[in-house]
Short mmCIF file of C-alpha atoms and ligand atoms in Angstrom, two decimals:
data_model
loop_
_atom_site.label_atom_id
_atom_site.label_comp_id
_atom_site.label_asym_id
_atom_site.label_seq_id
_atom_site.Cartn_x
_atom_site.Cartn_y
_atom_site.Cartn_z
CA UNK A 1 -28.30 8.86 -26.43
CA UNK A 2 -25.86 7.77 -23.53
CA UNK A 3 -26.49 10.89 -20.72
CA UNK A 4 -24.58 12.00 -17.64
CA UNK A 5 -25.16 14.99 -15.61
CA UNK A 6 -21.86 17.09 -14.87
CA UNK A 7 -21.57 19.48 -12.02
CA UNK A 8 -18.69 22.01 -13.38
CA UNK A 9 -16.88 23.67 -10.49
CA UNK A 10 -14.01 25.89 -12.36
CA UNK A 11 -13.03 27.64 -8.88
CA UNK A 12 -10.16 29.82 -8.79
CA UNK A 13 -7.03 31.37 -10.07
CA UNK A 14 -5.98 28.94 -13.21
CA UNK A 15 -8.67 26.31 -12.00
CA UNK A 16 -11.05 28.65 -14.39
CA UNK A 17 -8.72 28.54 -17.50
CA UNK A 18 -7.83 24.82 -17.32
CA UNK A 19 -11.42 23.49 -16.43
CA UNK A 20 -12.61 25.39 -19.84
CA UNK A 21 -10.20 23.62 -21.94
CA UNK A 22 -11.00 20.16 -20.48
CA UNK A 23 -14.84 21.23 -21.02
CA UNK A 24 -14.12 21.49 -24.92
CA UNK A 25 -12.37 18.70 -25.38
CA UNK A 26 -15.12 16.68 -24.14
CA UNK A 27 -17.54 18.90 -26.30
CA UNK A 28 -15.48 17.84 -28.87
CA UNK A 29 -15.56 14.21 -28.34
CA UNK A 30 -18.89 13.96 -27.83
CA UNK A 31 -19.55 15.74 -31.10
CA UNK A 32 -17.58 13.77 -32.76
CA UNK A 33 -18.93 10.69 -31.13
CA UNK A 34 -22.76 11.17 -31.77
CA UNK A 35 -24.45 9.03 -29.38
CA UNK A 36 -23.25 11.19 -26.17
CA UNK A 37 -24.54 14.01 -24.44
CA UNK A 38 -22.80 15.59 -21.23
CA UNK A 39 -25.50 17.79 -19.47
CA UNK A 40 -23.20 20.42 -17.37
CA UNK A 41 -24.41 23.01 -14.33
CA UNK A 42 -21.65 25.42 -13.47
CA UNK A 43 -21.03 26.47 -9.89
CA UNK A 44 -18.87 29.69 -8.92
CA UNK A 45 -18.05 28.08 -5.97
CA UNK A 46 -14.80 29.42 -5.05
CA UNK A 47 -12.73 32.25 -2.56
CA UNK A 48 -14.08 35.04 -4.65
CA UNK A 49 -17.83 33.36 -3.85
CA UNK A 50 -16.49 33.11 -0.17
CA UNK A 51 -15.23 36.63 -0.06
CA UNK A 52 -18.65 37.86 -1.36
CA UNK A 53 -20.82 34.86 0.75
CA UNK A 54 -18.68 34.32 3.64
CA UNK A 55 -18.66 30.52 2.77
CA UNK A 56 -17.43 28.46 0.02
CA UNK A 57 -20.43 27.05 -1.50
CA UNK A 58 -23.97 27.89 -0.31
CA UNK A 59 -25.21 25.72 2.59
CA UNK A 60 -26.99 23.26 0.73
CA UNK A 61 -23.89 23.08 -1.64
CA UNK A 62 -23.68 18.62 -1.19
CA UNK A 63 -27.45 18.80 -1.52
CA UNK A 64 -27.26 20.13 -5.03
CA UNK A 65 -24.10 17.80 -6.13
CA UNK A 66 -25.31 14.55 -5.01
CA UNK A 67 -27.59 13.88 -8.04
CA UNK A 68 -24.65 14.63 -10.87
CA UNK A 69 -23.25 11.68 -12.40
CA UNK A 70 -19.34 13.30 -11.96
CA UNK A 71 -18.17 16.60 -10.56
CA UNK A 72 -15.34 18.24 -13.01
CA UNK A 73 -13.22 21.13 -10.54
CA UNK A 74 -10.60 23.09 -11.49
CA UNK A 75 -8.96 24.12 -7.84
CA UNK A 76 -9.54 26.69 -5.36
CA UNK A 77 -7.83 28.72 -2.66
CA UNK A 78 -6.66 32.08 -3.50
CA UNK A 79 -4.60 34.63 -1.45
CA UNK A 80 -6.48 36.25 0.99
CA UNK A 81 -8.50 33.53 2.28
CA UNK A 82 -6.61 31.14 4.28
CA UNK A 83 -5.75 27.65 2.71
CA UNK A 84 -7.79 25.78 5.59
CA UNK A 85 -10.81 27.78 5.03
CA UNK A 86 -10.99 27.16 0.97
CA UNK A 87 -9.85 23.26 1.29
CA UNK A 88 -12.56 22.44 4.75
CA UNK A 89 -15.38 24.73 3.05
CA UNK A 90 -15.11 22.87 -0.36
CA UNK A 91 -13.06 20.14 -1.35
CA UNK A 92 -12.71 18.26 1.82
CA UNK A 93 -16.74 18.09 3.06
CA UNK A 94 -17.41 16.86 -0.83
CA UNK A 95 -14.60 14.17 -0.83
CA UNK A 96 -16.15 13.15 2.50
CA UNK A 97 -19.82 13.22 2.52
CA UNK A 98 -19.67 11.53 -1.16
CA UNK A 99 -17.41 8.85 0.30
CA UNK A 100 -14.66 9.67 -2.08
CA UNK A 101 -12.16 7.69 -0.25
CA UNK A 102 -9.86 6.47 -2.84
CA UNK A 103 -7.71 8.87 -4.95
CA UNK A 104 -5.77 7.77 -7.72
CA UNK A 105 -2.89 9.71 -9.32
CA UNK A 106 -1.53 8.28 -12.07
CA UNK A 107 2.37 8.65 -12.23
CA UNK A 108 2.82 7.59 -15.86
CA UNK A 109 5.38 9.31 -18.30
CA UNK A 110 2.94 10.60 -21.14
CA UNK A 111 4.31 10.05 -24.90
CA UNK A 112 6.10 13.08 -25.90
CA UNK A 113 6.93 14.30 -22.10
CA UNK A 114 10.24 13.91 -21.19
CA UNK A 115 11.11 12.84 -16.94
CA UNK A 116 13.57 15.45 -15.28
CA UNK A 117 15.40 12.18 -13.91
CA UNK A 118 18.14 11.23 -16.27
CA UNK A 119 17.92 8.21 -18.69
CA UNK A 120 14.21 7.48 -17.18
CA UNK A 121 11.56 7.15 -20.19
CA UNK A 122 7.85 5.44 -20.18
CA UNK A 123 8.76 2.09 -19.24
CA UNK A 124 10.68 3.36 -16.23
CA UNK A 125 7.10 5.86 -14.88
CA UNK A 126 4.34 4.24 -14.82
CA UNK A 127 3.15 3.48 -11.95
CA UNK A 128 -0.49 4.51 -9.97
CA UNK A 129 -0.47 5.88 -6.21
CA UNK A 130 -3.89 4.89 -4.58
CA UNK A 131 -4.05 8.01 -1.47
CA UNK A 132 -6.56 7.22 0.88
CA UNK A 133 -9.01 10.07 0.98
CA UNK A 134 -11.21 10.63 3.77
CA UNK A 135 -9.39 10.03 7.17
CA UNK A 136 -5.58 9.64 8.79
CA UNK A 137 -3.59 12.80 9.15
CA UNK A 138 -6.44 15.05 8.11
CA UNK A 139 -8.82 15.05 10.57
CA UNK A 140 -10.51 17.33 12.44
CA UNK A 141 -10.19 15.92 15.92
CA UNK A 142 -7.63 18.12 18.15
CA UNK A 143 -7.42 21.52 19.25
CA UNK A 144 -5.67 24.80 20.18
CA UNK A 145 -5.49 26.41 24.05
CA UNK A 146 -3.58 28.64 25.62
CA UNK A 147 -3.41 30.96 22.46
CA UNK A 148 -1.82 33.95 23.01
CA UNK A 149 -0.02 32.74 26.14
CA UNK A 150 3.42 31.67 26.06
CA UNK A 151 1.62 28.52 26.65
CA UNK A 152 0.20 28.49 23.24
CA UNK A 153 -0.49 24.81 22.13
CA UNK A 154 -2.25 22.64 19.55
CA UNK A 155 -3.01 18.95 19.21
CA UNK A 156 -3.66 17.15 16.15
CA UNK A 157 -5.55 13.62 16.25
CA UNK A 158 -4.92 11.23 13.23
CA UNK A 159 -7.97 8.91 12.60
CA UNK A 160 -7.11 5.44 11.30
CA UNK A 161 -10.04 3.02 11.25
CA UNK A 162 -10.32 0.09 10.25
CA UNK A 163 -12.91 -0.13 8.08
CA UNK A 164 -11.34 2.93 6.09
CA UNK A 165 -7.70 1.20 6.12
CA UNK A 166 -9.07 -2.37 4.75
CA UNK A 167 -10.98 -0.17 2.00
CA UNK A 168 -8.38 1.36 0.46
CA UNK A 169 -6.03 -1.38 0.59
CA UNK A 170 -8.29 -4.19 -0.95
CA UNK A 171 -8.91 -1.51 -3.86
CA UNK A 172 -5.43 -0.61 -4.32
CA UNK A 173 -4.59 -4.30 -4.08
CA UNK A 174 -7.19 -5.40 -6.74
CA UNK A 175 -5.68 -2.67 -8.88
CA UNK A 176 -2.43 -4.37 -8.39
CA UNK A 177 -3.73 -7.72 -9.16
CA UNK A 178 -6.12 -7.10 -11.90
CA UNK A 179 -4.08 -4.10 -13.90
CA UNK A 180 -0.96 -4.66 -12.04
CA UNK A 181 2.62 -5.19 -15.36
CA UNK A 182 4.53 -6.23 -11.87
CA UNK A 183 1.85 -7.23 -9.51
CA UNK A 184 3.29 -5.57 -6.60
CA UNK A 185 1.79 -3.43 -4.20
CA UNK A 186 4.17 -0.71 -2.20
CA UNK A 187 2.44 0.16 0.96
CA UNK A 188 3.90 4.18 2.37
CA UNK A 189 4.04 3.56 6.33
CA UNK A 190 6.12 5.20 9.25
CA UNK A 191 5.81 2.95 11.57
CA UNK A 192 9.31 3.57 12.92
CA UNK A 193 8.55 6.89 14.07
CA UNK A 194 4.58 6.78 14.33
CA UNK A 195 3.82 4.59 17.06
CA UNK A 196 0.30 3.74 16.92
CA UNK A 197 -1.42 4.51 13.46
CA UNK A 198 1.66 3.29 11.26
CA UNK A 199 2.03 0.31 12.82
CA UNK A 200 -1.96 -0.38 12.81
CA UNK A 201 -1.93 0.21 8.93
CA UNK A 202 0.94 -2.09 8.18
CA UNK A 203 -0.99 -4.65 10.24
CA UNK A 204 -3.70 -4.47 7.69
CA UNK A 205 -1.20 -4.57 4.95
CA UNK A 206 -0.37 -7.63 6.00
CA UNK A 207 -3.68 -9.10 6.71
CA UNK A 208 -5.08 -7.78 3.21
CA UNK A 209 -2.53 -8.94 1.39
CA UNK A 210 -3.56 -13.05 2.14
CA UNK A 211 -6.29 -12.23 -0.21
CA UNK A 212 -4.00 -11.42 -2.87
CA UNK A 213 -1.49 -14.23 -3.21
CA UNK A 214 -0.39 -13.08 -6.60
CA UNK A 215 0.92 -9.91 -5.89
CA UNK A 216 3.91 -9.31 -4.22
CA UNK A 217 3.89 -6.75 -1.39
CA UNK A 218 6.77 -4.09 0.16
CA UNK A 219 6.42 -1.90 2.98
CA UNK A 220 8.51 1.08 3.03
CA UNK A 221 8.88 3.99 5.40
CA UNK A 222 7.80 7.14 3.41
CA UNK A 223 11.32 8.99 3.52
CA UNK A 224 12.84 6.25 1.85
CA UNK A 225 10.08 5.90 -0.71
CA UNK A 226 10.37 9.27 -1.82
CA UNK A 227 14.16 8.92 -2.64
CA UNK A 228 13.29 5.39 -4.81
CA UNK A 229 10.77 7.51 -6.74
CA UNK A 230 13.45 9.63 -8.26
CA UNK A 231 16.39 6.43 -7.63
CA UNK A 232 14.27 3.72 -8.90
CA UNK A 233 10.60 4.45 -10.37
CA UNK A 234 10.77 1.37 -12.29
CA UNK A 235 10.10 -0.82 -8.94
CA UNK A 236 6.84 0.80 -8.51
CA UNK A 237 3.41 -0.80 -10.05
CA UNK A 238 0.74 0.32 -7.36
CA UNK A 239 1.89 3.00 -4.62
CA UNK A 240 -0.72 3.02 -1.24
CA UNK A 241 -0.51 5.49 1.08
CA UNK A 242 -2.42 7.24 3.91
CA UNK A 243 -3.98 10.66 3.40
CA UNK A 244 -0.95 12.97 3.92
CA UNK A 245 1.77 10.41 2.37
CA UNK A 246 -0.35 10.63 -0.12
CA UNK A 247 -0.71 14.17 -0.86
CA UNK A 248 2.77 14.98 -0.53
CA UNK A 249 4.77 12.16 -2.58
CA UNK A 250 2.74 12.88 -5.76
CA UNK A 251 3.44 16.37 -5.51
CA UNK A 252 6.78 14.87 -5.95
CA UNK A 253 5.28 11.79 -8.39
CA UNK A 254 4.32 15.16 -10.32
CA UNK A 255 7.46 16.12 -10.69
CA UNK A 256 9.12 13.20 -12.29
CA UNK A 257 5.93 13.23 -15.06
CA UNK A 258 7.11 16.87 -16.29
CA UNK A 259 5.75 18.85 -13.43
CA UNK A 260 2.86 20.05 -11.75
CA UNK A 261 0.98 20.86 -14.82
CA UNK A 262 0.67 17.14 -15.99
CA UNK A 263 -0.57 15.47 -12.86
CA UNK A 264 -4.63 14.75 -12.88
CA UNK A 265 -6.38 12.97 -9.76
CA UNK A 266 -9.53 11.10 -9.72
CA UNK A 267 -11.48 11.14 -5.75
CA UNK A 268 -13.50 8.06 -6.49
CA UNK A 269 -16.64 6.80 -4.53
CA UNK A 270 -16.63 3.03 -5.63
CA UNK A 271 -19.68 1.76 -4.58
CA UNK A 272 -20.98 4.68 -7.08
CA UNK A 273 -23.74 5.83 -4.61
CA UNK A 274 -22.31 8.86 -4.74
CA UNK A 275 -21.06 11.29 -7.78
CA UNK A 276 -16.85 11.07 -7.96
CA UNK A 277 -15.01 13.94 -8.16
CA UNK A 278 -12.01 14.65 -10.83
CA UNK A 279 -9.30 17.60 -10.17
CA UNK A 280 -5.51 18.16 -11.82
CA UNK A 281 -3.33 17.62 -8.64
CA UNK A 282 -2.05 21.05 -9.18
CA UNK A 283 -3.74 24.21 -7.32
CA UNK A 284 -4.98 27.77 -8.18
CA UNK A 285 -1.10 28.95 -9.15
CA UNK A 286 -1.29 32.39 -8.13
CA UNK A 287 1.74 32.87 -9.46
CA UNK A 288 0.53 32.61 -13.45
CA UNK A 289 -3.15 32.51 -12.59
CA UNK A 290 -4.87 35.65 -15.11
CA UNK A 291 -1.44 35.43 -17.73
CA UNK A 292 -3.59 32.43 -20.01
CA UNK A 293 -0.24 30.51 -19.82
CA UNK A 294 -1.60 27.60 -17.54
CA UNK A 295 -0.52 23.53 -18.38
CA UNK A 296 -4.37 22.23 -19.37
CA UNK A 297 -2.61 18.79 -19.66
CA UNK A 298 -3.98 17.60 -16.18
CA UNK A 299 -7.48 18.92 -16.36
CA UNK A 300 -7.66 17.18 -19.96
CA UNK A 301 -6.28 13.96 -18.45
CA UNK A 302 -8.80 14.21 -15.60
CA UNK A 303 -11.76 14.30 -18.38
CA UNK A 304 -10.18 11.32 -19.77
CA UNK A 305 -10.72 9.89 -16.45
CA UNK A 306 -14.02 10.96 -15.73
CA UNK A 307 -15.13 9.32 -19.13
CA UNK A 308 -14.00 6.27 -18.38
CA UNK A 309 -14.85 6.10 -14.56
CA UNK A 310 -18.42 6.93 -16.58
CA UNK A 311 -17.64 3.37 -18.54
CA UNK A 312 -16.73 5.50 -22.08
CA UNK A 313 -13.38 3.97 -22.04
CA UNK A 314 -12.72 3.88 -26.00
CA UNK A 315 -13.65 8.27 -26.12
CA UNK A 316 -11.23 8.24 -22.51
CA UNK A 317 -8.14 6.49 -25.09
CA UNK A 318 -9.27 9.23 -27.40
CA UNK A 319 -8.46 12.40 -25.18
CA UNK A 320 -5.47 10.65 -23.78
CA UNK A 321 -4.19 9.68 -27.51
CA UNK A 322 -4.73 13.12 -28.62
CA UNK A 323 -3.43 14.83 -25.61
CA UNK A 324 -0.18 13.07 -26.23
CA UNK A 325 0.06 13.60 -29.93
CA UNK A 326 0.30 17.42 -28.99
CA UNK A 327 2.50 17.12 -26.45
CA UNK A 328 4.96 14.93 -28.99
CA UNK A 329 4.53 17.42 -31.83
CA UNK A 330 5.42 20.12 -28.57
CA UNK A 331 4.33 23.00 -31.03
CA UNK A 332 1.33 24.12 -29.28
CA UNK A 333 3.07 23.58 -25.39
CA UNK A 334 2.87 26.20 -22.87
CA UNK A 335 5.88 27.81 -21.47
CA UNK A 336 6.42 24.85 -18.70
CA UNK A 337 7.16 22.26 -21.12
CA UNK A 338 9.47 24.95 -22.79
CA UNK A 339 6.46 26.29 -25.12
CA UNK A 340 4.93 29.38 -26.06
CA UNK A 341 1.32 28.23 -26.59
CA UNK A 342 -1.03 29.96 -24.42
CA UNK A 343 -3.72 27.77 -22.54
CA UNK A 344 -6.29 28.10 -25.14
CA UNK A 345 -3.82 27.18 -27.78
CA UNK A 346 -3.27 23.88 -26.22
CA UNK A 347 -6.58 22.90 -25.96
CA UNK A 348 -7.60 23.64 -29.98
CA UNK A 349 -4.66 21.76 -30.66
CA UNK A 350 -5.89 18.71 -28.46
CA UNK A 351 -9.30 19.25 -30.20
CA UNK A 352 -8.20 18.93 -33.67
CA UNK A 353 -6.07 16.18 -33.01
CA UNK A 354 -9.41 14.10 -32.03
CA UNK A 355 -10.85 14.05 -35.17
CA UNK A 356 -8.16 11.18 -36.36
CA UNK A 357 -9.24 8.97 -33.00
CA UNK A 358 -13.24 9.53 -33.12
CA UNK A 359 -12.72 8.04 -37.11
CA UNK A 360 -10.32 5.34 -36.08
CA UNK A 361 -13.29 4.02 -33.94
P1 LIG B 1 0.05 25.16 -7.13
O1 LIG B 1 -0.12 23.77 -7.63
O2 LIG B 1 -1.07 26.08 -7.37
O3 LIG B 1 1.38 25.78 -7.77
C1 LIG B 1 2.68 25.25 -7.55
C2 LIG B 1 3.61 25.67 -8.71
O4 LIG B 1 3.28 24.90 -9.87
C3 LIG B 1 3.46 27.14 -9.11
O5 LIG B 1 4.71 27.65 -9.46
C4 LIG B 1 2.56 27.08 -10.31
O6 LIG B 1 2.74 28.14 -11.23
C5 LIG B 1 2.92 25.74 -10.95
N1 LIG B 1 1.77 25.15 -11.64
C6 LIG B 1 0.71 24.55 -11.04
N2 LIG B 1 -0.18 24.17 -11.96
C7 LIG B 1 0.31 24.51 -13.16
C8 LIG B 1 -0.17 24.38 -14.50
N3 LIG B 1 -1.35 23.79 -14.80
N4 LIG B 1 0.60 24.87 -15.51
C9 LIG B 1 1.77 25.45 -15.25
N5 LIG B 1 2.29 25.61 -14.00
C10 LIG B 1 1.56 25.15 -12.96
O7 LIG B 1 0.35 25.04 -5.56
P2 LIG B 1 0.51 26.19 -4.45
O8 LIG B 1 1.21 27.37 -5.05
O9 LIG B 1 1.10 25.51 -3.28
O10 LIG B 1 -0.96 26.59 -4.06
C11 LIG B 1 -1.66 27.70 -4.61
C12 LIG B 1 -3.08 27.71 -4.09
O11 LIG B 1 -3.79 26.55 -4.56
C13 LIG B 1 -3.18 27.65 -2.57
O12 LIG B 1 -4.24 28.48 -2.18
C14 LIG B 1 -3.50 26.19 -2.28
O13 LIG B 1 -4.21 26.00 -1.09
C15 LIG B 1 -4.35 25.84 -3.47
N6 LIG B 1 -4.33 24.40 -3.79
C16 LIG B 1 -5.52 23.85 -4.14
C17 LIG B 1 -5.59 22.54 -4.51
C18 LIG B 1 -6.90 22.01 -4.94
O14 LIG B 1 -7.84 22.73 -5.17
N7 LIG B 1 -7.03 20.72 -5.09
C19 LIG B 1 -4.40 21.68 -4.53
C20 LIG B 1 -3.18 22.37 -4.20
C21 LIG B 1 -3.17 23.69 -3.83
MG1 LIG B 2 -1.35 18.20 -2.74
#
């Protein structure tokens, strides 16, 4: 029997619902499969944890995750607890003491989804952004003085070293190379504007890239890449960006894969000394969270992922072949891809649909 410890942290708002559908869809799979056992703890790690703890997680919260094979979250932050203290007190300390400091996001038009940019199908999106993860805009070096003064100030250091810049660019390059239909690697800067860390990481980009003859290389300035992901995704084959380029463009990479209920994101520790950490782009959605109505597409996608980070590739193809034979029928959708399936629904759908795949093998 092929074992792997799973550290389940659902979170909040639709985090809870979304995480439970991914959960039995890998149930599933591994029934069907036989030889596979996933051995889950749940943690109610979350703002309503914080709210009753005054912390996210308890204080030996990495202690207790560093021995799972993979950690499977949902998201968390919730209204009433500021967005700093749920993303510092959880998600950032784990991407950082595990050394999670690559983050893919796929940006690939699933069969049966449908881009909001016109006359754009799957050949046109698909395409991987590669965010590094543990340093550059998000840092905690800086401060705030003078507060409550008409002096009031704050400074905000970004940290690029190079050690962490050379990392992520040598894995998003051997992506490129290795996986790569175009071999070309895009590299996000801003060096026009940001005077010292932009022009530091394209100076890496350059170096880097004499490892990598194959693949072709462009640097573009951030504003202009986000108008070619909606004027020309079909340039794009491997996207690398700093920490907050990152995080913002595949909000908008989201968006041109059918929105922010498709979009899954692996935080990957590559040396494997650590467990890596997989979580749908998308957040806690206030907005629908309690209605049952939440997209489970990313959180399903992101079990995909985890399996085959895990090296179960062929039951990864499985989910992802059965995820997009229910999005193609579109009878069991929720209401963002024009649907009336509730979340549950979608995820019995996605369930029976395996059966076909787990045979096939
Ligand atoms: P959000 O991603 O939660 O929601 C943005 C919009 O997309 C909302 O209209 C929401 O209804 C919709 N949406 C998101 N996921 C969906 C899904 N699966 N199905 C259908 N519709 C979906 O981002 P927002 O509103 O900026 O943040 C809400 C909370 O989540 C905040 O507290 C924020 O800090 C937190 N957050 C947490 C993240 C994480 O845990 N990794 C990531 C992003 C936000
Ligand atoms: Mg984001």
């Amino acid at each position: 029997m092929r074992k792997y410890s799973i550290a389940l942290i659902p979170g909040d708002g639709i985090g809870v619902d979304v995480i439970r559908e991914g959960r039995k869809v890998l149930d599933t799979i591994c029934e069907l499969d036989g030889g596979i056992k996933l051995e889950y703890e749940e943690f109610d790690w979350s703002c309503e944890y914080y709210l009753k703890n005054g912390r996210m997680m308890p204080e030996n919260g990495l202690e207790i995750l560093k021995d799972f094979n993979s950690i499977y979250l949902g998201a968390v932050g919730y209204p009433g607890v500021p967005d700093h203290v749920s993303l510092w007190g959880l998600l950032l300390p784990i991407r950082r003491q595990f050394q999670q400091y690559i983050n893919i996001r796929p940006v690939k038009l699933l069969r049966g989804l449908k881009s909001p940019l016109a006359n754009r199908g799957a050949d046109d999106l698909d395409f991987v952004v590669v965010r590094e993860n543990n340093e550059g805009e998000y840092s905690s070096v800086g401060g705030r003085m003078y507060e409550g003064t008409d002096q009031d100030m704050a400074v905000q250091s970004s940290v690029f070293t190079r050690q962490g810049v050379e990392k992520v660019l040598r894995y998003a390059y051997n992506i490129a190379d290795q996986q790569g239909k175009r071999k070309r690697l895009t590299a996000a800067t801003k060096s026009n504007g940001i005077i010292h860390t932009m022009p530091f990481w394209d100076e890496y980009v350059q170096k880097i890239n004499k490892e990598f003859p194959d693949v072709e290389t462009n640097i573009t300035h951030i504003d202009a890449l986000c108008a070619f992901f909606v004027s020309k995704p079909d340039v794009f084959d491997v996207v690398v960006a700093s920490n907050l380029f990152g995080d913002i463009v595949t909000d908008l990479g989201a968006a041109i894969i059918g929105g922010m209920g498709i979009a899954p994101s692996a935080n990957i520790n590559p040396e494997k000394r650590f467990p890596s950490m997989f979580e749908p782009v998308h957040g806690s959605a206030p907005d629908i969270a309690g209605k049952g109505i939440a997209n489970p597409t990313a959180a399903i996608w992101c079990a995909s992922m985890m399996l085959e980070h895990l090296g179960e590739t062929k039951l990864a193809e499985a989910i992802l072949e059965a995820l997009q034979d229910v999005l193609e029928e579109g009878a069991a959708v929720t209401p963002d891809l024009g649907g009336t399936a509730k979340t549950e629904e979608f995820g019995d759908e996605v369930c029976k649909k395996l059966a076909k795949y787990a045979v096939a093998r």
